[in-house]
Coordinates of C-alpha atoms in Angstrom, one line a residue:
M1 CA 80.1 40.8 89.2
A2 CA 77.3 42.7 87.3
Q3 CA 74.1 43.2 89.2
W4 CA 71.8 42.8 86.2
T5 CA 69.9 39.5 85.6
S6 CA 68.4 40.2 82.2
A7 CA 68.9 42.6 79.3
V8 CA 66.8 44.9 77.1
G9 CA 67.9 45.5 73.6
A10 CA 68.0 48.9 72.0
A11 CA 65.3 48.0 69.4
Q12 CA 63.1 46.4 72.0
L13 CA 63.3 49.4 74.3
A14 CA 62.6 51.8 71.4
R15 CA 59.4 49.8 70.6
L16 CA 58.3 50.0 74.2
L17 CA 58.9 53.7 74.4
K18 CA 57.1 54.2 71.1
S19 CA 54.0 52.6 72.6
Q20 CA 53.9 55.2 75.3
Q21 CA 53.8 58.0 72.7
D22 CA 50.5 56.7 71.4
R23 CA 48.8 57.5 74.6
P24 CA 47.0 60.8 74.6
A25 CA 48.5 63.5 76.9
G26 CA 46.3 65.2 79.5
P27 CA 44.7 68.5 78.8
G28 CA 47.1 71.4 79.0
A29 CA 50.1 69.1 79.3
R30 CA 53.4 70.7 78.4
R31 CA 56.0 69.0 76.3
P32 CA 59.1 68.2 78.5
P33 CA 62.7 68.4 77.2
A34 CA 63.7 65.4 75.1
Y35 CA 66.0 63.9 77.8
R36 CA 63.3 64.3 80.5
A37 CA 60.7 62.6 78.3
L38 CA 63.1 59.7 77.7
A39 CA 63.9 59.4 81.4
D40 CA 60.2 59.5 82.3
G41 CA 59.4 57.0 79.7
I42 CA 62.0 54.5 81.0
R43 CA 60.9 55.1 84.6
L44 CA 57.3 54.4 83.7
L45 CA 58.2 51.2 81.9
V46 CA 60.0 50.0 85.0
L47 CA 57.2 51.0 87.3
E48 CA 54.7 49.2 85.1
G49 CA 56.9 46.1 84.9
R50 CA 57.3 46.2 81.2
V51 CA 61.0 46.6 81.7
P52 CA 62.1 44.4 84.6
V53 CA 64.1 45.7 87.6
A54 CA 67.7 44.7 87.3
A55 CA 67.6 44.6 83.5
R56 CA 70.6 45.8 81.6
L57 CA 69.8 48.8 79.4
P58 CA 71.5 49.3 76.0
A59 CA 74.6 51.5 75.7
E60 CA 74.0 55.2 75.1
R61 CA 75.1 55.1 71.5
E62 CA 73.0 52.1 70.6
L63 CA 69.8 53.5 72.1
A64 CA 70.4 56.9 70.5
L65 CA 70.6 55.2 67.1
S66 CA 67.4 53.3 67.7
L67 CA 65.5 56.4 68.9
S68 CA 67.0 58.7 66.3
V69 CA 68.1 61.2 69.0
S70 CA 71.5 62.5 70.0
R71 CA 73.7 60.5 72.3
T72 CA 73.7 63.6 74.6
T73 CA 70.0 63.2 75.1
V74 CA 70.3 59.5 76.1
A75 CA 73.3 60.3 78.4
A76 CA 71.3 63.1 80.1
A77 CA 68.3 60.8 80.5
Y78 CA 70.5 58.0 82.0
E79 CA 72.0 60.6 84.4
A80 CA 68.6 61.8 85.5
L81 CA 67.5 58.2 86.2
R82 CA 70.7 57.5 88.2
G83 CA 70.0 60.6 90.2
E84 CA 66.4 59.4 91.0
G85 CA 67.6 55.9 91.8
F86 CA 66.0 54.2 88.8
L87 CA 69.4 53.3 87.2
E88 CA 72.6 51.9 88.5
S89 CA 75.9 51.8 86.6
R90 CA 79.3 50.3 86.9
R91 CA 82.3 50.9 84.6
G92 CA 82.7 47.8 82.4
A93 CA 79.3 46.3 83.5
G94 CA 77.0 48.9 81.9
S95 CA 73.8 50.3 83.4
W96 CA 70.8 48.4 84.7
T97 CA 67.3 49.4 86.0
A98 CA 66.5 49.7 89.7
V99 CA 63.9 51.0 92.0
P100 CA 65.0 53.4 94.7
A101 CA 64.5 52.8 98.4
G102 CA 61.5 54.7 99.7
N103 CA 57.9 53.9 100.4
P104 CA 57.5 50.2 101.2
V105 CA 55.0 48.1 99.2
P106 CA 51.8 48.1 101.3
A107 CA 51.6 45.0 103.4
R108 CA 47.8 45.1 103.3
G109 CA 45.5 43.9 100.5
L110 CA 45.9 40.1 100.1
E111 CA 45.5 38.8 103.6
P112 CA 41.9 37.7 104.5
L113 CA 39.8 40.5 105.9
P114 CA 38.8 39.8 109.5
P115 CA 35.2 38.6 109.8
E116 CA 34.3 41.5 112.0
A117 CA 35.2 44.0 109.3
L118 CA 33.0 42.4 106.6
G119 CA 30.0 44.6 107.4
S120 CA 31.7 47.9 106.7
M121 CA 34.4 47.0 104.2
I122 CA 34.1 45.6 100.6
D123 CA 36.9 43.2 100.3
L124 CA 38.6 43.1 96.9
G125 CA 41.8 41.8 98.4
C126 CA 41.5 38.1 98.1
A127 CA 40.6 36.3 94.8
A128 CA 38.4 33.7 96.6
L129 CA 34.7 33.0 96.5
P130 CA 32.4 31.5 99.2
A131 CA 32.1 27.8 99.2
P132 CA 29.8 26.2 96.6
E133 CA 27.1 24.7 98.7
P134 CA 25.6 22.2 99.1
W135 CA 28.8 20.5 97.7
L136 CA 31.1 21.4 100.6
T137 CA 28.7 20.0 103.1
R138 CA 28.1 16.9 101.1
A139 CA 31.8 16.3 100.5
V140 CA 32.5 16.6 104.3
Q141 CA 29.6 14.2 105.0
G142 CA 31.0 11.8 102.5
A143 CA 34.5 12.1 103.9
L144 CA 33.2 11.3 107.4
E145 CA 31.6 8.1 106.1
E146 CA 34.9 7.0 104.7
L147 CA 37.0 8.1 107.7
P148 CA 36.7 5.1 110.1
P149 CA 39.2 2.8 108.4
Y150 CA 41.8 5.6 108.4
A151 CA 41.1 6.5 112.0
H152 CA 42.6 3.1 112.9
T153 CA 45.9 4.0 111.4
H154 CA 48.6 6.5 112.4
G155 CA 47.1 9.1 110.0
D156 CA 50.4 10.2 108.5
Y157 CA 50.5 9.9 104.7
P158 CA 53.5 12.0 103.5
A159 CA 52.7 11.4 99.8
G160 CA 48.9 11.6 100.3
L161 CA 46.1 9.1 100.6
P162 CA 46.7 6.4 98.0
A163 CA 43.0 6.7 96.9
L164 CA 43.3 10.4 96.2
R165 CA 46.7 10.0 94.5
S166 CA 45.2 7.4 92.2
M167 CA 42.2 9.6 91.5
I168 CA 44.3 12.7 90.6
A169 CA 46.6 10.5 88.4
E170 CA 43.4 9.2 86.6
R171 CA 42.2 12.7 86.0
Y172 CA 45.5 13.7 84.3
T173 CA 45.3 10.5 82.2
E174 CA 41.8 11.5 81.1
R175 CA 43.2 14.9 80.0
G176 CA 45.6 13.0 77.7
I177 CA 48.6 13.0 80.0
P178 CA 49.3 9.4 81.1
T179 CA 50.1 9.5 84.8
M180 CA 50.8 7.0 87.5
P181 CA 49.9 7.4 91.2
E182 CA 53.7 7.4 91.8
Q183 CA 53.9 10.7 90.0
I184 CA 51.5 12.5 92.4
M185 CA 52.1 14.0 95.9
V186 CA 49.2 15.6 97.8
T187 CA 50.1 18.8 99.6
T188 CA 48.6 21.4 101.8
G189 CA 47.4 23.7 99.0
A190 CA 49.3 24.9 96.0
M191 CA 51.4 27.1 98.3
G192 CA 52.6 24.0 100.1
A193 CA 53.4 22.3 96.8
I194 CA 55.5 25.3 95.5
D195 CA 57.2 25.7 98.8
A196 CA 58.3 22.1 98.8
I197 CA 59.6 22.4 95.2
C198 CA 61.5 25.6 95.8
H199 CA 63.2 24.0 98.8
L200 CA 64.2 20.9 96.9
F201 CA 65.5 22.7 93.7
G202 CA 66.2 26.3 94.7
G203 CA 68.5 26.8 97.7
R204 CA 69.2 30.2 99.1
G205 CA 70.6 32.5 96.5
E206 CA 69.3 30.4 93.5
R207 CA 67.7 32.3 90.7
I208 CA 64.0 31.8 90.0
A209 CA 62.5 33.3 86.8
V210 CA 59.0 34.6 87.3
E211 CA 56.4 36.3 85.2
S212 CA 56.2 40.0 85.7
P213 CA 53.6 40.6 87.1
S214 CA 53.0 37.3 89.0
Y215 CA 51.0 36.0 91.9
A216 CA 52.0 38.0 95.0
N217 CA 51.9 35.3 97.6
I218 CA 54.2 33.1 95.6
L219 CA 56.7 35.9 95.0
Q220 CA 56.8 36.5 98.8
L221 CA 57.2 32.8 99.5
M222 CA 60.2 32.7 97.1
R223 CA 61.7 35.9 98.6
E224 CA 61.5 34.4 102.1
A225 CA 63.2 31.2 100.9
G226 CA 66.1 33.4 99.9
A227 CA 65.7 33.2 96.1
R228 CA 66.9 35.8 93.6
L229 CA 63.9 36.6 91.5
V230 CA 64.4 37.2 87.8
P231 CA 61.3 39.0 86.4
V232 CA 60.3 38.3 82.8
A233 CA 57.9 41.0 81.6
M234 CA 54.5 39.9 80.2
A235 CA 53.4 41.2 76.9
E236 CA 50.7 43.8 76.7
G237 CA 47.1 42.9 77.3
L238 CA 46.0 39.2 77.2
S239 CA 48.7 38.1 74.7
G240 CA 50.7 37.1 77.7
W241 CA 54.1 35.5 77.2
D242 CA 56.9 36.9 75.1
M243 CA 58.7 33.7 74.1
D244 CA 61.8 35.5 72.7
R245 CA 62.2 37.3 76.0
W246 CA 61.7 34.1 78.0
R247 CA 64.3 32.3 75.8
Q248 CA 66.8 35.1 76.4
V249 CA 66.3 35.3 80.1
L250 CA 66.5 31.5 80.6
R251 CA 69.7 31.4 78.4
D252 CA 71.4 34.4 80.0
A253 CA 70.4 34.2 83.7
A254 CA 70.3 30.4 83.8
P255 CA 67.7 30.2 86.6
R256 CA 67.4 27.0 88.5
I257 CA 63.6 27.3 88.5
A258 CA 61.0 29.1 86.5
Y259 CA 57.4 29.6 87.7
V260 CA 54.5 30.3 85.3
V261 CA 50.7 30.4 85.5
A262 CA 49.8 29.5 81.9
D263 CA 46.0 29.1 82.6
F264 CA 44.2 32.4 83.2
H265 CA 47.3 34.0 84.7
N266 CA 47.0 35.6 88.1
P267 CA 46.7 38.7 88.0
T268 CA 46.4 39.4 84.2
G269 CA 44.0 36.6 83.2
A270 CA 46.0 35.8 80.1
L271 CA 45.9 32.3 78.7
A272 CA 49.0 30.8 77.0
D273 CA 48.4 29.2 73.6
E274 CA 49.9 25.8 72.6
D275 CA 52.8 27.3 70.7
Q276 CA 53.8 29.5 73.7
R277 CA 53.7 26.4 76.0
R278 CA 55.7 24.4 73.6
R279 CA 58.4 27.1 73.2
L280 CA 58.5 27.8 76.9
V281 CA 59.1 24.1 77.7
D282 CA 61.8 23.9 75.0
S283 CA 63.5 27.0 76.3
A284 CA 63.5 25.6 79.9
R285 CA 64.8 22.3 78.8
S286 CA 67.6 23.9 76.8
A287 CA 68.6 26.0 79.8
G288 CA 68.4 23.2 82.3
T289 CA 65.7 25.0 84.2
V290 CA 62.9 23.3 86.2
L291 CA 59.6 24.7 85.0
I292 CA 56.8 24.9 87.6
A293 CA 53.4 25.1 85.9
D294 CA 50.7 26.4 88.2
E295 CA 47.4 25.0 87.1
T296 CA 45.2 26.3 90.0
M297 CA 43.1 28.3 87.6
T298 CA 42.9 25.8 84.7
E299 CA 39.2 24.8 85.3
L300 CA 38.0 28.4 85.7
W301 CA 37.2 29.2 82.1
L302 CA 34.2 31.6 82.1
D303 CA 33.6 31.9 78.3
E304 CA 33.5 29.3 75.6
V305 CA 37.2 28.8 75.0
R306 CA 39.2 25.9 73.5
M307 CA 41.6 25.1 76.3
P308 CA 45.2 24.3 75.2
R309 CA 46.9 21.1 76.3
P310 CA 48.6 21.3 79.7
V311 CA 52.1 22.5 79.9
C312 CA 53.3 19.1 80.9
A313 CA 52.0 17.6 77.7
F314 CA 55.0 19.1 76.0
D315 CA 57.4 17.3 78.3
P316 CA 56.7 13.6 77.7
A317 CA 59.8 12.5 79.4
G318 CA 58.9 14.4 82.6
S319 CA 62.4 15.9 82.9
T320 CA 61.5 19.6 82.8
V321 CA 58.0 20.3 83.9
I322 CA 56.6 20.0 87.5
T323 CA 52.8 20.7 87.6
V324 CA 51.0 22.1 90.6
G325 CA 47.2 21.9 91.1
S326 CA 44.8 22.8 93.8
A327 CA 41.2 22.6 95.0
S328 CA 41.4 26.1 96.6
K329 CA 40.6 28.3 93.6
A330 CA 38.3 26.1 91.6
F331 CA 36.4 24.8 94.7
W332 CA 37.0 26.8 97.9
A333 CA 40.0 28.5 99.5
G334 CA 39.2 26.8 102.8
M335 CA 39.8 23.4 101.2
R336 CA 43.6 23.3 101.6
I337 CA 44.3 20.5 99.2
G338 CA 46.9 20.8 96.5
W339 CA 49.1 18.3 94.5
V340 CA 52.2 18.0 92.5
R341 CA 52.6 16.0 89.3
A342 CA 56.2 15.2 88.5
A343 CA 58.6 12.3 87.6
P344 CA 58.5 9.5 90.2
D345 CA 62.1 10.3 91.4
V346 CA 61.1 13.9 92.0
I347 CA 58.1 12.8 94.0
R348 CA 60.2 10.5 96.1
S349 CA 62.6 13.4 96.9
L350 CA 59.7 15.7 97.8
V351 CA 58.2 13.1 100.0
A352 CA 61.5 12.4 101.8
A353 CA 62.0 16.1 102.4
R354 CA 58.5 16.5 103.8
A355 CA 59.4 14.6 107.0
Y356 CA 61.1 17.9 108.1
A357 CA 58.2 20.1 107.1
D358 CA 54.5 19.3 107.7
L359 CA 54.6 15.5 107.6
G360 CA 51.4 15.3 105.5
T361 CA 48.1 16.8 104.5
P362 CA 44.9 16.4 106.7
V363 CA 43.2 13.1 106.0
L364 CA 39.6 14.4 106.3
E365 CA 40.1 17.1 103.7
Q366 CA 41.7 14.6 101.3
L367 CA 38.8 12.3 101.7
A368 CA 36.4 15.2 101.0
V369 CA 38.2 16.0 97.7
N370 CA 38.4 12.4 96.8
W371 CA 34.6 12.1 97.3
L372 CA 34.0 15.1 95.0
F373 CA 36.2 13.6 92.3
G374 CA 34.6 10.2 92.6
T375 CA 30.9 11.2 92.6
G376 CA 30.8 13.9 90.0
G377 CA 30.3 16.5 92.7
W378 CA 33.5 18.3 91.7
E379 CA 32.2 19.0 88.1
Q380 CA 28.9 20.3 89.4
A381 CA 30.5 22.5 92.1
V382 CA 33.0 23.9 89.6
Q383 CA 30.2 24.7 87.1
M384 CA 28.5 26.6 89.9
R385 CA 31.7 28.4 90.6
R386 CA 32.1 29.4 86.9
E387 CA 28.6 30.7 86.7
Q388 CA 29.1 32.8 89.9
A389 CA 32.5 34.1 88.7
R390 CA 31.2 34.9 85.2
S391 CA 28.3 36.9 86.6
N392 CA 30.5 38.8 89.1
R393 CA 33.0 39.5 86.3
D394 CA 30.5 41.0 84.0
E395 CA 28.8 43.1 86.7
L396 CA 32.2 44.4 88.1
V397 CA 33.4 45.3 84.6
A398 CA 30.3 47.2 83.8
A399 CA 30.5 49.1 87.1
V400 CA 34.1 50.0 86.8
R401 CA 33.7 51.2 83.2
R402 CA 30.8 53.4 84.3
E403 CA 32.4 54.9 87.4
L404 CA 36.1 55.0 86.2
P405 CA 36.1 55.4 82.4
G406 CA 39.7 56.4 82.4
W407 CA 40.9 53.0 83.8
E408 CA 42.1 50.5 81.3
F409 CA 41.9 46.7 81.2
E410 CA 41.1 43.8 79.0
V411 CA 38.4 41.3 80.1
P412 CA 39.9 37.8 80.5
Q413 CA 38.0 34.7 79.4
G414 CA 38.6 32.9 82.7
G415 CA 40.2 33.1 86.1
L416 CA 39.3 35.3 89.0
T417 CA 41.1 38.6 88.4
L418 CA 41.0 41.8 86.4
W419 CA 44.4 43.6 86.0
V420 CA 43.6 47.3 85.8
R421 CA 45.8 50.3 84.7
T422 CA 44.7 53.2 86.9
G423 CA 45.0 56.1 84.5
G424 CA 48.4 57.3 86.0
L425 CA 47.3 57.1 89.6
S426 CA 49.5 55.5 92.2
G427 CA 48.2 52.0 93.1
S428 CA 49.7 52.2 96.6
R429 CA 47.9 55.5 97.2
L430 CA 44.6 54.0 95.8
A431 CA 45.0 51.1 98.3
E432 CA 45.5 53.5 101.1
A433 CA 42.5 55.7 100.1
G434 CA 40.4 52.7 99.5
E435 CA 40.8 51.7 103.2
R436 CA 39.4 55.1 104.1
V437 CA 36.3 54.9 102.0
G438 CA 35.5 51.2 102.6
V439 CA 36.9 49.2 99.8
R440 CA 40.0 47.0 100.1
V441 CA 42.1 46.6 97.0
P442 CA 45.7 45.4 96.5
S443 CA 48.1 47.7 94.7
G444 CA 50.0 46.7 91.6
P445 CA 53.5 46.6 93.3
R446 CA 52.4 43.5 95.3
F447 CA 52.5 41.6 92.0
G448 CA 55.9 42.8 90.8
V449 CA 59.5 42.5 91.7
D450 CA 61.1 45.4 93.6
G451 CA 58.2 47.8 93.3
A452 CA 57.1 47.6 89.6
F453 CA 53.4 48.1 88.6
E454 CA 52.8 51.2 90.6
G455 CA 50.1 52.3 88.1
Y456 CA 48.0 49.1 88.6
V457 CA 45.5 47.5 90.9
R458 CA 44.1 44.0 90.9
L459 CA 40.3 43.5 91.1
P460 CA 39.0 40.0 91.7
F461 CA 35.6 38.7 90.7
T462 CA 34.5 38.1 94.2
V463 CA 31.5 40.5 94.4
G464 CA 28.6 41.1 92.0
G465 CA 25.3 43.0 91.7
A466 CA 24.8 45.9 94.1
V467 CA 28.0 45.2 95.9
A468 CA 30.0 45.4 92.7
E469 CA 28.3 48.7 91.9
E470 CA 29.1 50.1 95.4
A471 CA 32.7 48.8 95.1
A472 CA 33.2 50.8 91.9
V473 CA 31.6 53.9 93.5
R474 CA 34.0 53.6 96.4
L475 CA 37.0 53.1 94.1
A476 CA 36.0 56.2 92.3
A477 CA 35.9 58.1 95.6
A478 CA 39.4 56.7 96.4
A479 CA 40.6 57.9 93.0
G480 CA 39.2 61.3 93.8
L481 CA 41.1 61.4 97.1
V482 CA 44.4 60.5 95.3
E483 CA 43.8 63.1 92.5
S484 CA 43.1 65.8 95.0
G485 CA 46.2 65.1 97.1
G486 CA 44.0 63.9 100.0
V487 CA 46.2 60.8 100.4
G488 CA 49.9 61.1 101.2
G489 CA 50.0 64.7 100.0
G490 CA 52.6 66.3 97.8
E491 CA 54.1 64.8 94.7
A492 CA 53.0 61.3 93.6
P493 CA 55.4 58.7 95.0
R494 CA 58.2 57.5 92.7
T495 CA 59.9 55.0 95.1
F496 CA 58.5 51.6 95.6
V497 CA 60.3 48.5 97.0
A498 CA 59.3 45.3 98.6

């Protein structure tokens, strides 16, 4: 059986390679042989994630015609890529992209920084802000007042507290998506929700289509569940989703599940428009794929933007889309309350399976979120969160542009993250150098499949003011270490795998 899970057409690959030619070369750069330039171009597309790992490349003759080069040039480029481990081939099956075994993707960068290290290290690893006080304290106090009746019960509510399920359903209805409490299950954060969905629909060895790049912790959760991840490359900048590419992957790979973050995508910050959402749902329905729509960032718009309808609005029958929400991003990461919105039969199956997982979600935290929803405290707390994130974003952007003018990014209108191309520097080495100079940053490969995005880092809007300025200064120092060969030494790494 072929080892590729998607395909890249000759015309599409030629367009992607052409976009690289528009980038200015460095001073004194020599022009490499044509085959070497082609091999390097394809390798860079793989490492940046613009061509997924395990994507079938066009035949030599087809690509030669599209590029207007000789077939010998393409053959030599493919042979060079095979020798470097970036291409695998099998007679009769063609050639597909790969990333060679080598330096592992750094394990550091997304886990919470130990409290004792906060004084000396600027933490840009986690996209999470401090709690919006006084609303956390008020919510807990309100929850304690509501707790006594529940304390006289067993405390196990596998589907969630009925009051909170009704409140969440009502909030969807107010957004124009009629929803019953029977369509809601409360979970332990969004991670708990997605873990439950993956175990119900995606057994070991099942294919799951994911954006490339995507949220690192979810990718790792799916890997550990034994899924076969099928990356679907995002378009350049904030335009986000390439619907033709999604339709092709869903049709050809027939994944059981697809996972998307359509609202201020993590890590790129892209926002899918209504046409993209409609076409994505139509493609998933045609392929028989269950579409998980992660809405954890949906309320974190930072600029005046007309928000599209939710992804589930384009699935009125509820047969295709399962929506996941959470209090952890919009309110506080320590509030581990998430939820699933799906058809009632799906919710019943998820609840039944939960008896063998975590039984239920903590009652006190559910009561706290219910208090926030019911009193208007949620809206005020989220508004506070938006103002803080907006200020942090603007200050961090200004500092990075000043200290690192060669780094490239587009400023998103919402969310909590900036996806930054590092001017050709290794993201893994930048993460390592950052630890030395006192700034913690996750490298791009954490957000890709099989080591893509080596030329990126993710910067969250978690610091502002003087701390943002110092973070940029330390990042510039880390970049200087990498450029001088002070990290790792020798040639820049070319091998990156999870």
